[in-house]
């Protein structure tokens, strides 16, 4: 793997994000999360094509904030928008902007990342109705492209792919020569662990967990492929939660570790040595200092 492309696909519920993801990646979806809004930047798919790896992210923070963590999420969303290579903003084929649309346009204006407005579901409207929609978005903001598609029929999806490919940085190495992992790789690994934990724990430890990557380094081995050593902590709010996360004789933690390791290996295309710990930090979600120590630093976003 020599190149990686981070793409975020945003838009309100039911606009067709999942359908478009499937159309873009075909059957090669490595990870599909089925719990909405469980993570800050939800990975919806990782696709390997040729020597390029595409990581598709959802940006739930673009939705209305509720708690303080919600506030954080809006800022995190901005952070995501800055970090990715391309933003795909899905909209309905309607020549009218809602208040939420205007807010999103405002947010998108603050980042330099190229934004492609994807007008989806064009199979539902007449051709003549599409032009006013294109016109509306052309005047509403500074977008790189406005591309009408139908995620359902596949119309325009090829064109969209070409445009995304054109925007990708040339030959950026997937990881540095000095074998230090990138911030993005660390974040994705944390999200993968969090996703596996939430999925395996069902509703037993609802949302009160965070994952921190303590160390993450690539290591060269003689006569064998590189390996990536990761030390990570799952942070929860209560001792009772900690016991659930560890499970009987450590069984639950092992399952989380095994599942997460497979996906991280798939992402890095490397063998991974993952060590997981569980820590208790009371009320971390309402405490700025604690949130900061887990990497949720609103000041840095
Ligand atoms: P998401 O909530 O943004 O992930 O939206 P989904 O992908 O789940 O799609 C919501 C609904 O819109 C589903 O019933 C889809 O079948 C439908 N849909 C998605 N894309 C298209 C499209 O291009 N044309 C039509 N007619 N329906 C679509
Ligand atoms: Mg969806």
PDB file of C-alpha atoms in Angstrom, residues 20-285:
ATOM      1  CA  UNK A  20     -23.520   5.563  -2.258  1.00  0.00           C
ATOM      2  CA  UNK A  21     -20.872   3.890  -0.100  1.00  0.00           C
ATOM      3  CA  UNK A  22     -21.980   0.527  -1.424  1.00  0.00           C
ATOM      4  CA  UNK A  23     -22.004   1.827  -4.980  1.00  0.00           C
ATOM      5  CA  UNK A  24     -18.480   3.226  -4.549  1.00  0.00           C
ATOM      6  CA  UNK A  25     -16.893   0.218  -2.957  1.00  0.00           C
ATOM      7  CA  UNK A  26     -18.823  -2.635  -4.506  1.00  0.00           C
ATOM      8  CA  UNK A  27     -18.503  -5.722  -2.369  1.00  0.00           C
ATOM      9  CA  UNK A  28     -15.126  -4.949  -0.908  1.00  0.00           C
ATOM     10  CA  UNK A  29     -16.337  -3.292   2.259  1.00  0.00           C
ATOM     11  CA  UNK A  30     -13.981  -4.230   5.052  1.00  0.00           C
ATOM     12  CA  UNK A  31     -15.804  -2.559   7.900  1.00  0.00           C
ATOM     13  CA  UNK A  32     -19.410  -1.567   8.168  1.00  0.00           C
ATOM     14  CA  UNK A  33     -20.594  -0.122  11.411  1.00  0.00           C
ATOM     15  CA  UNK A  34     -24.264  -0.567  12.205  1.00  0.00           C
ATOM     16  CA  UNK A  35     -24.445   1.737  15.220  1.00  0.00           C
ATOM     17  CA  UNK A  36     -25.117   5.318  14.229  1.00  0.00           C
ATOM     18  CA  UNK A  37     -23.367   8.152  16.061  1.00  0.00           C
ATOM     19  CA  UNK A  38     -21.352   5.914  18.322  1.00  0.00           C
ATOM     20  CA  UNK A  39     -18.024   7.422  17.384  1.00  0.00           C
ATOM     21  CA  UNK A  40     -16.717  10.837  16.538  1.00  0.00           C
ATOM     22  CA  UNK A  41     -15.561   9.899  13.065  1.00  0.00           C
ATOM     23  CA  UNK A  42     -17.201   6.708  12.090  1.00  0.00           C
ATOM     24  CA  UNK A  43     -15.378   4.532   9.611  1.00  0.00           C
ATOM     25  CA  UNK A  44     -17.919   3.169   7.185  1.00  0.00           C
ATOM     26  CA  UNK A  45     -15.609   1.379   4.804  1.00  0.00           C
ATOM     27  CA  UNK A  46     -11.998   0.689   3.967  1.00  0.00           C
ATOM     28  CA  UNK A  47     -11.338  -0.245   0.361  1.00  0.00           C
ATOM     29  CA  UNK A  48      -8.050  -1.310  -1.182  1.00  0.00           C
ATOM     30  CA  UNK A  49      -7.764  -0.642  -4.909  1.00  0.00           C
ATOM     31  CA  UNK A  50      -4.422  -1.094  -6.648  1.00  0.00           C
ATOM     32  CA  UNK A  51      -1.858   0.619  -4.463  1.00  0.00           C
ATOM     33  CA  UNK A  52      -4.359   3.037  -2.977  1.00  0.00           C
ATOM     34  CA  UNK A  53      -6.325   2.590   0.170  1.00  0.00           C
ATOM     35  CA  UNK A  54      -9.578   4.532   0.481  1.00  0.00           C
ATOM     36  CA  UNK A  55     -10.896   5.149   3.946  1.00  0.00           C
ATOM     37  CA  UNK A  56     -14.486   6.369   4.010  1.00  0.00           C
ATOM     38  CA  UNK A  57     -15.574   8.232   7.113  1.00  0.00           C
ATOM     39  CA  UNK A  58     -18.877   9.483   8.329  1.00  0.00           C
ATOM     40  CA  UNK A  59     -18.890  12.802  10.189  1.00  0.00           C
ATOM     41  CA  UNK A  60     -21.703  12.585  12.735  1.00  0.00           C
ATOM     42  CA  UNK A  61     -20.681  15.884  14.336  1.00  0.00           C
ATOM     43  CA  UNK A  62     -22.324  17.711  11.466  1.00  0.00           C
ATOM     44  CA  UNK A  63     -25.617  16.953  13.133  1.00  0.00           C
ATOM     45  CA  UNK A  64     -27.028  19.093  15.922  1.00  0.00           C
ATOM     46  CA  UNK A  65     -24.987  19.083  19.144  1.00  0.00           C
ATOM     47  CA  UNK A  66     -26.680  18.046  22.368  1.00  0.00           C
ATOM     48  CA  UNK A  67     -24.385  17.383  25.326  1.00  0.00           C
ATOM     49  CA  UNK A  68     -20.970  18.837  25.910  1.00  0.00           C
ATOM     50  CA  UNK A  69     -19.609  15.818  24.082  1.00  0.00           C
ATOM     51  CA  UNK A  70     -21.937  16.912  21.279  1.00  0.00           C
ATOM     52  CA  UNK A  71     -20.295  20.341  21.254  1.00  0.00           C
ATOM     53  CA  UNK A  72     -17.016  18.628  21.038  1.00  0.00           C
ATOM     54  CA  UNK A  73     -18.303  16.608  18.119  1.00  0.00           C
ATOM     55  CA  UNK A  74     -19.082  19.661  16.011  1.00  0.00           C
ATOM     56  CA  UNK A  75     -15.518  20.788  16.499  1.00  0.00           C
ATOM     57  CA  UNK A  76     -14.285  17.268  15.860  1.00  0.00           C
ATOM     58  CA  UNK A  77     -16.270  17.314  12.632  1.00  0.00           C
ATOM     59  CA  UNK A  78     -14.402  20.436  11.593  1.00  0.00           C
ATOM     60  CA  UNK A  79     -11.162  18.696  12.497  1.00  0.00           C
ATOM     61  CA  UNK A  80     -12.140  15.752  10.321  1.00  0.00           C
ATOM     62  CA  UNK A  81     -13.036  18.018   7.430  1.00  0.00           C
ATOM     63  CA  UNK A  82      -9.562  19.543   7.603  1.00  0.00           C
ATOM     64  CA  UNK A  83      -7.775  16.218   7.780  1.00  0.00           C
ATOM     65  CA  UNK A  84      -9.418  14.369   4.950  1.00  0.00           C
ATOM     66  CA  UNK A  85      -8.424  14.638   1.287  1.00  0.00           C
ATOM     67  CA  UNK A  86     -11.919  15.052  -0.066  1.00  0.00           C
ATOM     68  CA  UNK A  87     -15.317  15.908   1.410  1.00  0.00           C
ATOM     69  CA  UNK A  88     -18.383  14.498  -0.319  1.00  0.00           C
ATOM     70  CA  UNK A  89     -21.519  16.327   0.732  1.00  0.00           C
ATOM     71  CA  UNK A  90     -24.659  14.492  -0.296  1.00  0.00           C
ATOM     72  CA  UNK A  91     -27.816  16.486  -0.914  1.00  0.00           C
ATOM     73  CA  UNK A  92     -31.317  15.835  -2.209  1.00  0.00           C
ATOM     74  CA  UNK A  93     -32.228  16.979  -5.731  1.00  0.00           C
ATOM     75  CA  UNK A  94     -34.206  19.893  -4.342  1.00  0.00           C
ATOM     76  CA  UNK A  95     -33.619  23.553  -5.250  1.00  0.00           C
ATOM     77  CA  UNK A  96     -34.061  24.795  -1.701  1.00  0.00           C
ATOM     78  CA  UNK A  97     -31.676  25.172   1.225  1.00  0.00           C
ATOM     79  CA  UNK A  98     -32.723  24.338   4.785  1.00  0.00           C
ATOM     80  CA  UNK A  99     -31.268  26.134   7.824  1.00  0.00           C
ATOM     81  CA  UNK A 100     -29.165  23.049   8.467  1.00  0.00           C
ATOM     82  CA  UNK A 101     -27.843  23.170   4.890  1.00  0.00           C
ATOM     83  CA  UNK A 102     -26.824  26.791   5.397  1.00  0.00           C
ATOM     84  CA  UNK A 103     -25.053  25.909   8.638  1.00  0.00           C
ATOM     85  CA  UNK A 104     -23.169  23.115   6.892  1.00  0.00           C
ATOM     86  CA  UNK A 105     -22.173  25.437   4.043  1.00  0.00           C
ATOM     87  CA  UNK A 106     -20.807  27.837   6.676  1.00  0.00           C
ATOM     88  CA  UNK A 107     -18.786  25.065   8.254  1.00  0.00           C
ATOM     89  CA  UNK A 108     -17.476  23.840   4.905  1.00  0.00           C
ATOM     90  CA  UNK A 109     -16.372  27.372   3.979  1.00  0.00           C
ATOM     91  CA  UNK A 110     -13.977  27.359   6.936  1.00  0.00           C
ATOM     92  CA  UNK A 111     -11.936  24.454   5.619  1.00  0.00           C
ATOM     93  CA  UNK A 112      -9.634  24.326   2.614  1.00  0.00           C
ATOM     94  CA  UNK A 113     -10.342  20.686   1.821  1.00  0.00           C
ATOM     95  CA  UNK A 114     -12.028  20.299  -1.572  1.00  0.00           C
ATOM     96  CA  UNK A 115     -15.740  19.695  -1.266  1.00  0.00           C
ATOM     97  CA  UNK A 116     -17.750  17.901  -3.914  1.00  0.00           C
ATOM     98  CA  UNK A 117     -21.497  18.430  -3.700  1.00  0.00           C
ATOM     99  CA  UNK A 118     -23.127  15.187  -4.717  1.00  0.00           C
ATOM    100  CA  UNK A 119     -26.731  15.649  -5.773  1.00  0.00           C
ATOM    101  CA  UNK A 120     -28.170  12.196  -5.209  1.00  0.00           C
ATOM    102  CA  UNK A 121     -31.385  10.476  -6.312  1.00  0.00           C
ATOM    103  CA  UNK A 122     -31.500  12.131  -9.727  1.00  0.00           C
ATOM    104  CA  UNK A 123     -33.453   9.096 -10.930  1.00  0.00           C
ATOM    105  CA  UNK A 124     -36.376  10.517  -8.952  1.00  0.00           C
ATOM    106  CA  UNK A 125     -36.589  13.820 -10.801  1.00  0.00           C
ATOM    107  CA  UNK A 126     -36.786  15.061 -14.397  1.00  0.00           C
ATOM    108  CA  UNK A 127     -33.565  16.219 -16.076  1.00  0.00           C
ATOM    109  CA  UNK A 128     -34.868  19.781 -16.250  1.00  0.00           C
ATOM    110  CA  UNK A 129     -35.242  19.842 -12.476  1.00  0.00           C
ATOM    111  CA  UNK A 130     -31.561  19.068 -11.892  1.00  0.00           C
ATOM    112  CA  UNK A 131     -30.158  22.259 -13.428  1.00  0.00           C
ATOM    113  CA  UNK A 132     -31.727  24.649 -10.891  1.00  0.00           C
ATOM    114  CA  UNK A 133     -30.301  22.485  -8.088  1.00  0.00           C
ATOM    115  CA  UNK A 134     -26.803  22.662  -9.595  1.00  0.00           C
ATOM    116  CA  UNK A 135     -27.262  26.398 -10.001  1.00  0.00           C
ATOM    117  CA  UNK A 136     -28.351  26.823  -6.395  1.00  0.00           C
ATOM    118  CA  UNK A 137     -25.270  25.079  -5.001  1.00  0.00           C
ATOM    119  CA  UNK A 138     -22.953  26.769  -7.484  1.00  0.00           C
ATOM    120  CA  UNK A 139     -23.967  30.102  -5.969  1.00  0.00           C
ATOM    121  CA  UNK A 140     -24.249  28.968  -2.356  1.00  0.00           C
ATOM    122  CA  UNK A 141     -20.590  28.212  -1.699  1.00  0.00           C
ATOM    123  CA  UNK A 142     -17.162  27.498  -3.089  1.00  0.00           C
ATOM    124  CA  UNK A 143     -17.375  23.906  -4.127  1.00  0.00           C
ATOM    125  CA  UNK A 144     -14.829  22.018  -6.159  1.00  0.00           C
ATOM    126  CA  UNK A 145     -17.479  20.246  -8.186  1.00  0.00           C
ATOM    127  CA  UNK A 146     -21.198  19.622  -8.199  1.00  0.00           C
ATOM    128  CA  UNK A 147     -21.972  16.164  -9.485  1.00  0.00           C
ATOM    129  CA  UNK A 148     -25.470  14.744  -9.965  1.00  0.00           C
ATOM    130  CA  UNK A 149     -25.674  10.994  -9.348  1.00  0.00           C
ATOM    131  CA  UNK A 150     -28.033   8.191  -8.606  1.00  0.00           C
ATOM    132  CA  UNK A 151     -26.513   5.923  -5.997  1.00  0.00           C
ATOM    133  CA  UNK A 152     -29.322   3.515  -6.743  1.00  0.00           C
ATOM    134  CA  UNK A 153     -28.832   3.126 -10.497  1.00  0.00           C
ATOM    135  CA  UNK A 154     -25.122   3.966 -10.509  1.00  0.00           C
ATOM    136  CA  UNK A 155     -25.657   6.892 -12.869  1.00  0.00           C
ATOM    137  CA  UNK A 156     -22.814   9.409 -12.444  1.00  0.00           C
ATOM    138  CA  UNK A 157     -21.014   7.314  -9.822  1.00  0.00           C
ATOM    139  CA  UNK A 158     -18.125   6.519 -12.205  1.00  0.00           C
ATOM    140  CA  UNK A 159     -17.687  10.209 -12.923  1.00  0.00           C
ATOM    141  CA  UNK A 160     -17.674  10.951  -9.204  1.00  0.00           C
ATOM    142  CA  UNK A 161     -14.984   8.307  -8.642  1.00  0.00           C
ATOM    143  CA  UNK A 162     -12.798   9.856 -11.360  1.00  0.00           C
ATOM    144  CA  UNK A 163     -13.161  13.275  -9.795  1.00  0.00           C
ATOM    145  CA  UNK A 164     -12.255  11.979  -6.332  1.00  0.00           C
ATOM    146  CA  UNK A 165      -9.230  10.170  -7.746  1.00  0.00           C
ATOM    147  CA  UNK A 166      -8.052  13.362  -9.450  1.00  0.00           C
ATOM    148  CA  UNK A 167      -8.074  15.188  -6.118  1.00  0.00           C
ATOM    149  CA  UNK A 168      -5.907  12.671  -4.299  1.00  0.00           C
ATOM    150  CA  UNK A 169      -2.408  13.698  -3.296  1.00  0.00           C
ATOM    151  CA  UNK A 170       0.321  12.194  -5.475  1.00  0.00           C
ATOM    152  CA  UNK A 171       2.287   9.273  -4.105  1.00  0.00           C
ATOM    153  CA  UNK A 172       1.997  10.125  -0.444  1.00  0.00           C
ATOM    154  CA  UNK A 173       3.538   7.261   1.530  1.00  0.00           C
ATOM    155  CA  UNK A 174       1.184   5.364   3.762  1.00  0.00           C
ATOM    156  CA  UNK A 175       3.597   5.570   6.640  1.00  0.00           C
ATOM    157  CA  UNK A 176       6.826   7.424   7.208  1.00  0.00           C
ATOM    158  CA  UNK A 177      10.251   5.976   6.559  1.00  0.00           C
ATOM    159  CA  UNK A 178      11.082   6.251  10.243  1.00  0.00           C
ATOM    160  CA  UNK A 179       8.308   3.789  10.958  1.00  0.00           C
ATOM    161  CA  UNK A 180       6.312   6.159  13.118  1.00  0.00           C
ATOM    162  CA  UNK A 181       2.601   5.780  12.543  1.00  0.00           C
ATOM    163  CA  UNK A 182       0.554   8.751  11.446  1.00  0.00           C
ATOM    164  CA  UNK A 183      -1.985  10.506  13.609  1.00  0.00           C
ATOM    165  CA  UNK A 184      -4.689   9.310  11.278  1.00  0.00           C
ATOM    166  CA  UNK A 185      -3.640   5.691  11.662  1.00  0.00           C
ATOM    167  CA  UNK A 186      -3.719   6.113  15.430  1.00  0.00           C
ATOM    168  CA  UNK A 187      -7.162   7.684  15.327  1.00  0.00           C
ATOM    169  CA  UNK A 188      -8.586   5.040  13.055  1.00  0.00           C
ATOM    170  CA  UNK A 189      -7.127   2.300  15.241  1.00  0.00           C
ATOM    171  CA  UNK A 190      -8.748   3.872  18.302  1.00  0.00           C
ATOM    172  CA  UNK A 191     -12.056   4.088  16.449  1.00  0.00           C
ATOM    173  CA  UNK A 192     -11.817   0.454  15.385  1.00  0.00           C
ATOM    174  CA  UNK A 193     -11.213  -0.685  18.979  1.00  0.00           C
ATOM    175  CA  UNK A 194     -14.081   1.488  20.205  1.00  0.00           C
ATOM    176  CA  UNK A 195     -16.381   0.155  17.522  1.00  0.00           C
ATOM    177  CA  UNK A 196     -15.568  -3.477  18.363  1.00  0.00           C
ATOM    178  CA  UNK A 197     -15.997  -2.843  22.077  1.00  0.00           C
ATOM    179  CA  UNK A 198     -19.393  -1.191  21.602  1.00  0.00           C
ATOM    180  CA  UNK A 199     -20.555  -3.926  19.287  1.00  0.00           C
ATOM    181  CA  UNK A 200     -19.465  -6.798  21.533  1.00  0.00           C
ATOM    182  CA  UNK A 201     -20.661  -5.153  24.735  1.00  0.00           C
ATOM    183  CA  UNK A 202     -24.124  -4.599  23.255  1.00  0.00           C
ATOM    184  CA  UNK A 203     -25.855  -2.032  25.475  1.00  0.00           C
ATOM    185  CA  UNK A 204     -24.140  -3.065  28.694  1.00  0.00           C
ATOM    186  CA  UNK A 205     -21.727  -0.153  28.779  1.00  0.00           C
ATOM    187  CA  UNK A 206     -23.616   2.488  26.851  1.00  0.00           C
ATOM    188  CA  UNK A 207     -21.467   5.150  25.242  1.00  0.00           C
ATOM    189  CA  UNK A 208     -19.396   5.687  28.358  1.00  0.00           C
ATOM    190  CA  UNK A 209     -16.162   4.518  26.840  1.00  0.00           C
ATOM    191  CA  UNK A 210     -13.255   6.159  25.115  1.00  0.00           C
ATOM    192  CA  UNK A 211     -10.167   4.593  23.624  1.00  0.00           C
ATOM    193  CA  UNK A 212      -6.678   6.013  23.835  1.00  0.00           C
ATOM    194  CA  UNK A 213      -3.687   4.773  21.899  1.00  0.00           C
ATOM    195  CA  UNK A 214      -0.737   4.925  24.299  1.00  0.00           C
ATOM    196  CA  UNK A 215       1.913   3.867  21.817  1.00  0.00           C
ATOM    197  CA  UNK A 216       1.799   2.756  18.208  1.00  0.00           C
ATOM    198  CA  UNK A 217       4.967   1.989  16.307  1.00  0.00           C
ATOM    199  CA  UNK A 218       5.981   0.007  13.278  1.00  0.00           C
ATOM    200  CA  UNK A 219       8.836  -2.380  13.870  1.00  0.00           C
ATOM    201  CA  UNK A 220      11.089  -3.979  11.269  1.00  0.00           C
ATOM    202  CA  UNK A 221      11.819  -7.660  11.683  1.00  0.00           C
ATOM    203  CA  UNK A 222      14.641  -9.612  10.092  1.00  0.00           C
ATOM    204  CA  UNK A 223      13.396 -11.982   7.431  1.00  0.00           C
ATOM    205  CA  UNK A 224       9.763 -11.208   8.206  1.00  0.00           C
ATOM    206  CA  UNK A 225       7.348  -8.433   7.373  1.00  0.00           C
ATOM    207  CA  UNK A 226       7.018  -5.299   9.488  1.00  0.00           C
ATOM    208  CA  UNK A 227       4.883  -5.536  12.578  1.00  0.00           C
ATOM    209  CA  UNK A 228       2.975  -2.776  14.327  1.00  0.00           C
ATOM    210  CA  UNK A 229       3.024  -2.705  18.131  1.00  0.00           C
ATOM    211  CA  UNK A 230       0.020  -1.003  19.696  1.00  0.00           C
ATOM    212  CA  UNK A 231      -0.725  -0.339  23.362  1.00  0.00           C
ATOM    213  CA  UNK A 232      -4.239   0.973  23.880  1.00  0.00           C
ATOM    214  CA  UNK A 233      -6.564   1.677  26.802  1.00  0.00           C
ATOM    215  CA  UNK A 234     -10.306   1.410  26.952  1.00  0.00           C
ATOM    216  CA  UNK A 235     -11.526   4.070  29.366  1.00  0.00           C
ATOM    217  CA  UNK A 236     -14.851   3.606  31.146  1.00  0.00           C
ATOM    218  CA  UNK A 237     -16.778   5.400  33.879  1.00  0.00           C
ATOM    219  CA  UNK A 238     -17.312   2.714  36.531  1.00  0.00           C
ATOM    220  CA  UNK A 239     -15.625  -0.284  38.151  1.00  0.00           C
ATOM    221  CA  UNK A 240     -18.686  -2.368  37.241  1.00  0.00           C
ATOM    222  CA  UNK A 241     -18.176  -1.396  33.600  1.00  0.00           C
ATOM    223  CA  UNK A 242     -14.523  -2.319  33.804  1.00  0.00           C
ATOM    224  CA  UNK A 243     -15.455  -5.806  34.999  1.00  0.00           C
ATOM    225  CA  UNK A 244     -17.898  -6.211  32.113  1.00  0.00           C
ATOM    226  CA  UNK A 245     -15.331  -5.043  29.581  1.00  0.00           C
ATOM    227  CA  UNK A 246     -12.717  -7.468  30.893  1.00  0.00           C
ATOM    228  CA  UNK A 247     -15.246 -10.300  31.137  1.00  0.00           C
ATOM    229  CA  UNK A 248     -14.846 -13.692  32.735  1.00  0.00           C
ATOM    230  CA  UNK A 249     -11.157 -14.567  32.853  1.00  0.00           C
ATOM    231  CA  UNK A 250     -10.522 -11.725  30.395  1.00  0.00           C
ATOM    232  CA  UNK A 251     -12.619 -13.360  27.683  1.00  0.00           C
ATOM    233  CA  UNK A 252     -14.441 -10.200  26.574  1.00  0.00           C
ATOM    234  CA  UNK A 253     -11.284  -8.124  26.374  1.00  0.00           C
ATOM    235  CA  UNK A 254      -9.619 -10.853  24.320  1.00  0.00           C
ATOM    236  CA  UNK A 255     -12.537 -10.897  21.878  1.00  0.00           C
ATOM    237  CA  UNK A 256     -12.440  -7.125  21.508  1.00  0.00           C
ATOM    238  CA  UNK A 257      -8.695  -7.329  20.972  1.00  0.00           C
ATOM    239  CA  UNK A 258      -8.884 -10.108  18.421  1.00  0.00           C
ATOM    240  CA  UNK A 259     -11.642  -8.457  16.397  1.00  0.00           C
ATOM    241  CA  UNK A 260      -9.946  -5.065  16.471  1.00  0.00           C
ATOM    242  CA  UNK A 261      -6.555  -6.505  15.588  1.00  0.00           C
ATOM    243  CA  UNK A 262      -7.916  -8.144  12.436  1.00  0.00           C
ATOM    244  CA  UNK A 263      -9.379  -4.875  11.169  1.00  0.00           C
ATOM    245  CA  UNK A 264      -6.301  -2.850  12.080  1.00  0.00           C
ATOM    246  CA  UNK A 265      -4.123  -5.405  10.291  1.00  0.00           C
ATOM    247  CA  UNK A 266      -6.381  -5.076   7.298  1.00  0.00           C
ATOM    248  CA  UNK A 267      -6.068  -1.304   7.371  1.00  0.00           C
ATOM    249  CA  UNK A 268      -2.294  -1.231   7.828  1.00  0.00           C
ATOM    250  CA  UNK A 269      -1.644  -4.286   5.663  1.00  0.00           C
ATOM    251  CA  UNK A 270       0.753  -5.367   8.407  1.00  0.00           C
ATOM    252  CA  UNK A 271       0.805  -7.815  11.246  1.00  0.00           C
ATOM    253  CA  UNK A 272      -0.314  -6.147  14.471  1.00  0.00           C
ATOM    254  CA  UNK A 273       0.573  -6.862  18.078  1.00  0.00           C
ATOM    255  CA  UNK A 274      -2.250  -5.274  20.092  1.00  0.00           C
ATOM    256  CA  UNK A 275      -2.234  -4.945  23.872  1.00  0.00           C
ATOM    257  CA  UNK A 276      -5.389  -3.660  25.570  1.00  0.00           C
ATOM    258  CA  UNK A 277      -5.892  -2.240  29.045  1.00  0.00           C
ATOM    259  CA  UNK A 278      -9.040  -1.032  30.819  1.00  0.00           C
ATOM    260  CA  UNK A 279      -9.057   2.124  32.944  1.00  0.00           C
ATOM    261  CA  UNK A 280     -11.751   3.761  35.053  1.00  0.00           C
ATOM    262  CA  UNK A 281     -12.184   7.527  34.901  1.00  0.00           C
ATOM    263  CA  UNK A 282     -15.356   8.753  36.557  1.00  0.00           C
ATOM    264  CA  UNK A 283     -17.537  11.197  34.620  1.00  0.00           C
ATOM    265  CA  UNK A 284     -14.970  11.724  31.890  1.00  0.00           C
ATOM    266  CA  UNK A 285     -17.653  12.866  29.473  1.00  0.00           C
TER     267      UNK A 285
END
